[in-house]
């Protein structure tokens, strides 16, 4: 059974069931499960009169992707990238169509960690969005949930819209609503989603930088883990943002010919925002590297101090061992079970030296063994 629903732009959140979302500024948002119904109702008519519209497709089957490609006459290379689910971010031009592959920040509740709140209860699940920009319309596809981006951009397109024109708040400017303006809204929203992530990262880096020297011994394993995880997160953000800078530069330099010159000022502003974010990420990555180096240097100093203390203890033990060794030797020699000089016999008389032969023999044997062993060690 065909499931369909009609919404005004204020009816948020959009339902997750319908996978096709159709927007045009004169009419409410339409959502459908089947592309054929939507194509017969709206898209064909809109394409004929070259009116601006935006069609978003969530998790299409391979057959549906082929059907959409045939309907919109999409280039085979673009179709191949979408069907292969290419994740490398890029921007390319194929005739009258500009094709962009973008990753979108998307936070989902961690299913394996129920009940956790904040960052511990969330996980990053980047969503790849394929955006095809034609002269009068936009087509976006994604195989993971991107409803947050869709909802925000639709609300943004609605703001200030009157009779097909857009009022840019705070600037006193009105301009026609075009597919290029919608593309700017999508790109700007994707970039804006990185701002809270980078701010959270900066706070974590500042916290690590403050405690890295005075961290208690019991927390050392934790601080190394925090440094590693934070640096990994910063690197992932950097790797996600850097291609977006290249894509926006690709647009600003005029390679994506479908963009009108009056939209470039807004595209450049978004690109400048990305450049600033990348600078912040590079700085934070450098700070984390310094924190790691400072921490290891601090640990090395502590280990050196500990080693010096152990050497002092070992030196005292050696001194006492040196003192006790001759005492032990003397007591051992005179404690042998033979007649020794100075001993008394059963009658209480001193044992004569002539009867201490075993004593002097054993003493000579001990000296000989010690001499041989010392000489052997000297030649090793």
Short mmCIF file of C-alpha atoms in Angstrom, two decimals:
data_model
loop_
_atom_site.label_atom_id
_atom_site.label_comp_id
_atom_site.label_asym_id
_atom_site.label_seq_id
_atom_site.Cartn_x
_atom_site.Cartn_y
_atom_site.Cartn_z
CA UNK A 1 0.00 0.00 0.00
CA UNK A 2 1.27 3.47 -0.87
CA UNK A 3 2.05 5.49 2.23
CA UNK A 4 2.00 9.23 1.63
CA UNK A 5 1.87 12.33 3.76
CA UNK A 6 1.70 16.07 3.16
CA UNK A 7 3.30 18.57 5.55
CA UNK A 8 3.80 22.27 5.83
CA UNK A 9 7.38 23.29 6.46
CA UNK A 10 6.58 23.87 10.12
CA UNK A 11 5.42 20.28 10.65
CA UNK A 12 8.68 19.07 12.13
CA UNK A 13 10.13 16.58 12.74
CA UNK A 14 9.63 14.99 9.36
CA UNK A 15 8.39 11.42 9.47
CA UNK A 16 11.05 8.74 9.12
CA UNK A 17 8.85 6.37 7.11
CA UNK A 18 8.61 8.04 3.66
CA UNK A 19 11.95 7.97 1.89
CA UNK A 20 11.27 10.63 -0.75
CA UNK A 21 11.00 14.26 0.39
CA UNK A 22 10.02 16.86 -2.18
CA UNK A 23 10.31 20.61 -1.57
CA UNK A 24 9.20 23.62 -3.59
CA UNK A 25 8.61 27.00 -2.05
CA UNK A 26 5.08 27.51 -3.37
CA UNK A 27 3.68 24.30 -1.89
CA UNK A 28 3.91 22.18 1.26
CA UNK A 29 6.57 19.51 1.64
CA UNK A 30 5.57 16.19 0.11
CA UNK A 31 6.79 12.80 1.32
CA UNK A 32 6.32 9.53 -0.51
CA UNK A 33 7.50 5.95 -0.33
CA UNK A 34 7.46 5.35 -4.09
CA UNK A 35 9.26 7.54 -6.60
CA UNK A 36 6.86 6.82 -9.44
CA UNK A 37 3.94 8.45 -7.59
CA UNK A 38 5.97 11.54 -6.80
CA UNK A 39 7.29 11.80 -10.34
CA UNK A 40 3.79 11.68 -11.83
CA UNK A 41 2.40 14.16 -9.31
CA UNK A 42 4.99 16.88 -9.17
CA UNK A 43 8.46 16.38 -10.59
CA UNK A 44 7.59 16.03 -14.27
CA UNK A 45 5.48 19.18 -14.21
CA UNK A 46 8.13 21.11 -12.32
CA UNK A 47 10.87 20.05 -14.70
CA UNK A 48 8.83 21.20 -17.67
CA UNK A 49 8.34 24.73 -16.34
CA UNK A 50 11.94 24.80 -14.98
CA UNK A 51 10.79 25.78 -11.50
CA UNK A 52 13.11 25.33 -8.55
CA UNK A 53 12.64 22.16 -6.45
CA UNK A 54 14.63 19.85 -4.21
CA UNK A 55 14.18 16.09 -4.04
CA UNK A 56 15.81 14.18 -1.19
CA UNK A 57 16.03 10.37 -1.35
CA UNK A 58 16.81 8.25 1.70
CA UNK A 59 18.23 4.72 1.40
CA UNK A 60 17.13 3.88 -2.17
CA UNK A 61 17.49 0.35 -3.48
CA UNK A 62 19.83 -0.25 -6.41
CA UNK A 63 16.86 -0.55 -8.75
CA UNK A 64 15.45 2.73 -7.49
CA UNK A 65 18.77 4.50 -8.05
CA UNK A 66 18.75 3.26 -11.64
CA UNK A 67 15.15 4.41 -12.08
CA UNK A 68 15.95 7.88 -10.75
CA UNK A 69 19.05 8.11 -12.94
CA UNK A 70 17.02 7.29 -16.04
CA UNK A 71 14.32 9.81 -15.12
CA UNK A 72 16.74 12.69 -14.52
CA UNK A 73 19.20 11.58 -17.25
CA UNK A 74 22.07 11.31 -14.77
CA UNK A 75 25.56 10.69 -16.18
CA UNK A 76 26.68 7.02 -15.97
CA UNK A 77 29.79 7.94 -13.97
CA UNK A 78 27.67 9.65 -11.33
CA UNK A 79 25.36 6.64 -11.24
CA UNK A 80 28.38 4.37 -10.76
CA UNK A 81 29.65 6.42 -7.81
CA UNK A 82 26.26 6.37 -6.11
CA UNK A 83 25.69 2.66 -6.64
CA UNK A 84 29.23 1.91 -5.39
CA UNK A 85 28.49 4.15 -2.36
CA UNK A 86 31.69 6.12 -2.84
CA UNK A 87 32.72 7.89 0.37
CA UNK A 88 35.56 10.08 -0.90
CA UNK A 89 34.44 13.69 -0.75
CA UNK A 90 34.73 15.45 -4.11
CA UNK A 91 33.15 17.84 -6.58
CA UNK A 92 32.88 17.22 -10.30
CA UNK A 93 31.02 18.61 -13.30
CA UNK A 94 29.25 16.43 -15.87
CA UNK A 95 27.66 18.57 -18.55
CA UNK A 96 24.79 20.57 -17.01
CA UNK A 97 25.09 18.73 -13.69
CA UNK A 98 27.47 19.43 -10.80
CA UNK A 99 28.03 16.38 -8.61
CA UNK A 100 29.17 16.58 -5.00
CA UNK A 101 29.97 13.81 -2.56
CA UNK A 102 29.92 15.08 1.06
CA UNK A 103 30.12 13.58 4.53
CA UNK A 104 27.65 14.89 7.10
CA UNK A 105 28.07 14.84 10.87
CA UNK A 106 25.38 12.62 12.35
CA UNK A 107 25.10 11.68 16.03
CA UNK A 108 23.21 8.57 17.03
CA UNK A 109 22.48 7.02 20.41
CA UNK A 110 24.88 4.17 21.12
CA UNK A 111 22.80 1.01 21.17
CA UNK A 112 25.46 -0.87 23.13
CA UNK A 113 25.47 1.71 25.91
CA UNK A 114 21.85 2.27 26.99
CA UNK A 115 21.17 4.83 29.67
CA UNK A 116 24.38 6.81 29.13
CA UNK A 117 24.11 10.55 28.69
CA UNK A 118 26.16 13.19 26.92
CA UNK A 119 29.15 12.22 24.79
CA UNK A 120 29.30 8.75 26.41
CA UNK A 121 25.85 7.95 25.10
CA UNK A 122 26.46 9.15 21.55
CA UNK A 123 28.51 7.95 18.62
CA UNK A 124 29.62 9.60 15.41
CA UNK A 125 28.06 8.04 12.34
CA UNK A 126 29.18 10.04 9.29
CA UNK A 127 26.58 10.02 6.53
CA UNK A 128 27.64 10.36 2.92
CA UNK A 129 25.33 12.63 0.94
CA UNK A 130 25.37 12.63 -2.86
CA UNK A 131 24.20 16.00 -4.18
CA UNK A 132 23.39 16.57 -7.85
CA UNK A 133 22.88 20.22 -8.77
CA UNK A 134 21.11 21.14 -12.00
CA UNK A 135 20.17 24.58 -13.24
CA UNK A 136 16.72 24.60 -11.65
CA UNK A 137 16.65 21.74 -9.17
CA UNK A 138 18.66 19.67 -6.69
CA UNK A 139 18.70 15.93 -6.12
CA UNK A 140 20.25 14.51 -2.92
CA UNK A 141 20.68 10.84 -2.01
CA UNK A 142 21.98 9.17 1.13
CA UNK A 143 21.92 5.62 2.48
CA UNK A 144 22.04 6.58 6.18
CA UNK A 145 19.78 8.86 8.17
CA UNK A 146 20.32 12.57 7.46
CA UNK A 147 16.97 13.82 8.74
CA UNK A 148 18.64 16.41 11.01
CA UNK A 149 20.30 18.15 8.08
CA UNK A 150 17.14 17.84 5.97
CA UNK A 151 14.97 19.33 8.71
CA UNK A 152 17.28 22.28 9.37
CA UNK A 153 17.76 23.16 5.71
CA UNK A 154 14.02 23.00 5.00
CA UNK A 155 13.40 25.33 7.92
CA UNK A 156 16.10 27.65 6.67
CA UNK A 157 14.64 27.73 3.17
CA UNK A 158 11.26 28.55 4.66
CA UNK A 159 12.59 31.46 6.71
CA UNK A 160 12.00 34.72 4.91
CA UNK A 161 10.32 33.12 1.90
CA UNK A 162 7.58 35.25 0.36
CA UNK A 163 6.25 34.74 -3.15
CA UNK A 164 9.29 32.75 -4.17
CA UNK A 165 11.86 35.23 -2.84
CA UNK A 166 14.29 34.92 0.05
CA UNK A 167 14.91 37.59 2.65
CA UNK A 168 18.37 37.38 4.14
CA UNK A 169 17.97 38.42 7.74
CA UNK A 170 20.23 41.17 9.01
CA UNK A 171 21.36 42.11 5.51
CA UNK A 172 18.28 43.83 4.09
CA UNK A 173 18.62 41.74 0.94
CA UNK A 174 16.00 39.89 -1.05
CA UNK A 175 16.82 37.46 -3.85
CA UNK A 176 15.06 34.82 -5.89
CA UNK A 177 15.01 31.37 -4.39
CA UNK A 178 17.10 29.20 -6.73
CA UNK A 179 18.69 25.80 -6.60
CA UNK A 180 22.04 27.53 -6.05
CA UNK A 181 20.72 29.18 -2.90
CA UNK A 182 19.44 25.83 -1.64
CA UNK A 183 22.89 24.33 -2.30
CA UNK A 184 24.46 27.10 -0.24
CA UNK A 185 22.02 26.38 2.62
CA UNK A 186 22.90 22.67 2.50
CA UNK A 187 26.65 23.30 2.43
CA UNK A 188 26.47 25.94 5.14
CA UNK A 189 24.42 23.67 7.41
CA UNK A 190 26.84 20.78 6.92
CA UNK A 191 29.74 23.05 7.90
CA UNK A 192 27.88 24.58 10.86
CA UNK A 193 27.42 21.11 12.35
CA UNK A 194 31.18 20.98 12.93
CA UNK A 195 31.22 24.11 15.11
CA UNK A 196 29.95 22.53 18.37
CA UNK A 197 32.20 19.52 17.77
CA UNK A 198 35.27 21.73 17.44
CA UNK A 199 34.24 23.81 20.47
CA UNK A 200 33.90 20.65 22.58
CA UNK A 201 37.28 19.51 21.29
CA UNK A 202 38.90 22.82 22.25
CA UNK A 203 37.54 22.58 25.80
CA UNK A 204 38.93 19.04 26.12
CA UNK A 205 42.33 20.14 24.78
CA UNK A 206 42.43 23.04 27.25
CA UNK A 207 41.58 20.67 30.12
CA UNK A 208 44.32 18.24 29.08
CA UNK A 209 46.84 21.05 28.71
CA UNK A 210 46.06 22.29 32.25
CA UNK A 211 46.46 18.94 34.01
CA UNK A 212 49.08 17.13 31.93
CA UNK A 213 52.02 18.14 34.18
CA UNK A 214 50.36 17.75 37.56
CA UNK A 215 48.40 14.58 36.82
CA UNK A 216 48.42 12.12 39.77
CA UNK A 217 50.21 8.81 39.24
CA UNK A 218 46.94 6.92 39.54
CA UNK A 219 45.46 8.86 36.59
CA UNK A 220 48.37 8.52 34.19
CA UNK A 221 46.83 5.73 32.16
CA UNK A 222 43.65 7.81 31.84
CA UNK A 223 45.46 10.95 30.64
CA UNK A 224 47.29 9.02 27.92
CA UNK A 225 43.96 7.58 26.80
CA UNK A 226 42.39 11.05 26.76
CA UNK A 227 45.24 12.48 24.71
CA UNK A 228 45.06 9.63 22.21
CA UNK A 229 41.27 9.77 21.86
CA UNK A 230 41.16 13.57 21.58
CA UNK A 231 43.91 13.62 18.97
CA UNK A 232 42.14 10.88 17.02
CA UNK A 233 38.91 12.90 17.11
CA UNK A 234 40.67 16.08 16.00
CA UNK A 235 42.31 14.22 13.12
CA UNK A 236 38.97 12.77 12.00
CA UNK A 237 37.37 16.22 12.05
CA UNK A 238 40.28 17.64 10.08
CA UNK A 239 40.12 14.86 7.49
CA UNK A 240 36.38 15.45 7.11
CA UNK A 241 36.66 19.23 6.76
CA UNK A 242 39.70 19.48 4.48
CA UNK A 243 37.97 18.02 1.37
CA UNK A 244 35.05 20.40 1.94
CA UNK A 245 37.44 23.32 1.67
CA UNK A 246 38.66 21.94 -1.65
CA UNK A 247 35.08 21.46 -2.86
CA UNK A 248 34.10 25.03 -1.98
CA UNK A 249 37.28 26.34 -3.63
CA UNK A 250 36.29 24.29 -6.67
CA UNK A 251 32.95 26.14 -6.68
CA UNK A 252 34.41 29.62 -6.00
CA UNK A 253 36.97 29.24 -8.79
CA UNK A 254 34.10 28.78 -11.23
CA UNK A 255 34.61 25.13 -12.16
CA UNK A 256 31.05 24.28 -11.12
CA UNK A 257 29.48 26.38 -13.84
CA UNK A 258 25.88 26.10 -12.62
CA UNK A 259 26.52 28.53 -9.74
CA UNK A 260 25.56 32.13 -10.35
CA UNK A 261 28.07 34.83 -9.44
CA UNK A 262 25.74 36.51 -6.92
CA UNK A 263 25.84 33.35 -4.77
CA UNK A 264 29.62 33.24 -4.63
CA UNK A 265 29.89 35.73 -1.77
CA UNK A 266 27.98 33.30 0.46
CA UNK A 267 29.97 30.30 -0.75
CA UNK A 268 33.20 32.19 -0.02
CA UNK A 269 31.94 33.00 3.46
CA UNK A 270 31.33 29.30 4.13
CA UNK A 271 34.77 28.46 2.74
CA UNK A 272 36.36 31.05 5.03
CA UNK A 273 34.55 29.44 7.96
CA UNK A 274 36.06 26.08 7.03
CA UNK A 275 39.55 27.64 6.75
CA UNK A 276 39.15 29.06 10.26
CA UNK A 277 37.99 25.68 11.58
CA UNK A 278 40.95 23.93 9.96
CA UNK A 279 43.33 26.44 11.55
CA UNK A 280 41.75 25.75 14.95
CA UNK A 281 42.06 22.00 14.44
CA UNK A 282 45.69 22.26 13.38
CA UNK A 283 46.43 24.34 16.48
CA UNK A 284 44.68 21.86 18.76
CA UNK A 285 46.48 18.90 17.15
CA UNK A 286 49.78 20.70 17.77
CA UNK A 287 48.79 21.39 21.39
CA UNK A 288 47.93 17.72 21.90
CA UNK A 289 51.29 16.75 20.44
CA UNK A 290 53.00 19.16 22.86
CA UNK A 291 50.93 17.78 25.75
CA UNK A 292 52.02 14.26 24.87
CA UNK A 293 55.66 15.34 24.66
CA UNK A 294 55.44 17.32 27.92
CA UNK A 295 53.82 14.40 29.68
CA UNK A 296 56.50 11.97 28.52
CA UNK A 297 59.22 14.46 29.52
CA UNK A 298 57.60 14.83 32.96
CA UNK A 299 57.46 11.06 33.37
CA UNK A 300 61.09 10.78 32.22
CA UNK A 301 62.18 13.33 34.83
CA UNK A 302 60.30 11.45 37.53
CA UNK A 303 61.87 8.16 36.42
CA UNK A 304 65.33 9.78 36.53
CA UNK A 305 64.68 11.07 40.05
CA UNK A 306 63.47 7.63 41.10
CA UNK A 307 66.55 6.04 39.54
CA UNK A 308 68.82 8.45 41.46
CA UNK A 309 67.06 7.57 44.71
CA UNK A 310 67.51 3.88 43.99
CA UNK A 311 71.21 4.44 43.31
CA UNK A 312 71.60 6.14 46.69
CA UNK A 313 69.90 3.21 48.42
CA UNK A 314 72.03 0.71 46.50
CA UNK A 315 75.18 2.65 47.46
CA UNK A 316 74.29 2.44 51.17
CA UNK A 317 73.57 -1.29 50.84
CA UNK A 318 76.96 -1.81 49.15
CA UNK A 319 78.73 0.03 51.97
CA UNK A 320 77.11 -2.18 54.58
CA UNK A 321 77.80 -5.28 52.51
CA UNK A 322 81.47 -4.29 52.28
CA UNK A 323 81.59 -3.89 56.07
CA UNK A 324 79.84 -7.16 56.80
CA UNK A 325 81.77 -9.30 54.30
CA UNK A 326 85.08 -9.54 56.20
CA UNK A 327 83.21 -9.99 59.47
CA UNK A 328 81.26 -12.86 57.97
CA UNK A 329 84.45 -14.36 56.52
CA UNK A 330 86.30 -14.23 59.85
CA UNK A 331 83.37 -15.70 61.81
CA UNK A 332 82.97 -18.44 59.19
CA UNK A 333 86.64 -19.42 59.24
CA UNK A 334 86.87 -19.61 63.00
CA UNK A 335 83.58 -21.46 63.16
CA UNK A 336 84.89 -24.44 61.12
CA UNK A 337 84.54 -27.89 62.71
CA UNK A 338 88.34 -28.36 63.13
CA UNK A 339 90.95 -27.27 65.61
CA UNK A 340 91.56 -23.58 65.24
CA UNK A 341 94.25 -21.39 66.85
CA UNK A 342 93.14 -20.09 70.22
CA UNK A 343 90.67 -22.92 70.81
CA UNK A 344 90.65 -25.02 74.03
CA UNK A 345 90.87 -28.79 74.23
CA UNK A 346 88.78 -30.98 76.58
CA UNK A 347 91.22 -30.39 79.42
CA UNK A 348 90.92 -26.61 79.07
CA UNK A 349 94.42 -26.17 77.57
CA UNK A 350 95.16 -24.15 74.42
CA UNK A 351 95.32 -26.30 71.32
CA UNK A 352 98.90 -26.23 69.97
CA UNK A 353 99.45 -24.94 66.42
CA UNK A 354 100.83 -28.33 65.40
CA UNK A 355 97.37 -29.80 65.85
CA UNK A 356 95.73 -27.10 63.67
CA UNK A 357 96.84 -28.63 60.38
CA UNK A 358 93.32 -29.04 59.02
CA UNK A 359 92.64 -25.39 59.74
CA UNK A 360 95.67 -24.15 57.81
CA UNK A 361 95.02 -26.67 55.03
CA UNK A 362 91.44 -25.52 54.54
CA UNK A 363 92.53 -21.90 54.75
CA UNK A 364 95.15 -22.51 52.04
CA UNK A 365 92.59 -24.32 49.89
CA UNK A 366 90.16 -21.39 50.20
CA UNK A 367 92.88 -18.90 49.19
CA UNK A 368 93.82 -21.06 46.19
CA UNK A 369 90.21 -21.31 44.97
CA UNK A 370 89.74 -17.57 45.39
CA UNK A 371 92.98 -16.86 43.47
CA UNK A 372 92.01 -19.17 40.58
CA UNK A 373 88.52 -17.69 40.33
CA UNK A 374 89.83 -14.11 40.42
CA UNK A 375 92.40 -14.91 37.72
CA UNK A 376 89.69 -16.54 35.55
CA UNK A 377 87.43 -13.52 35.85
CA UNK A 378 90.30 -11.22 34.90
CA UNK A 379 90.70 -13.04 31.55
CA UNK A 380 86.94 -12.98 30.71
#
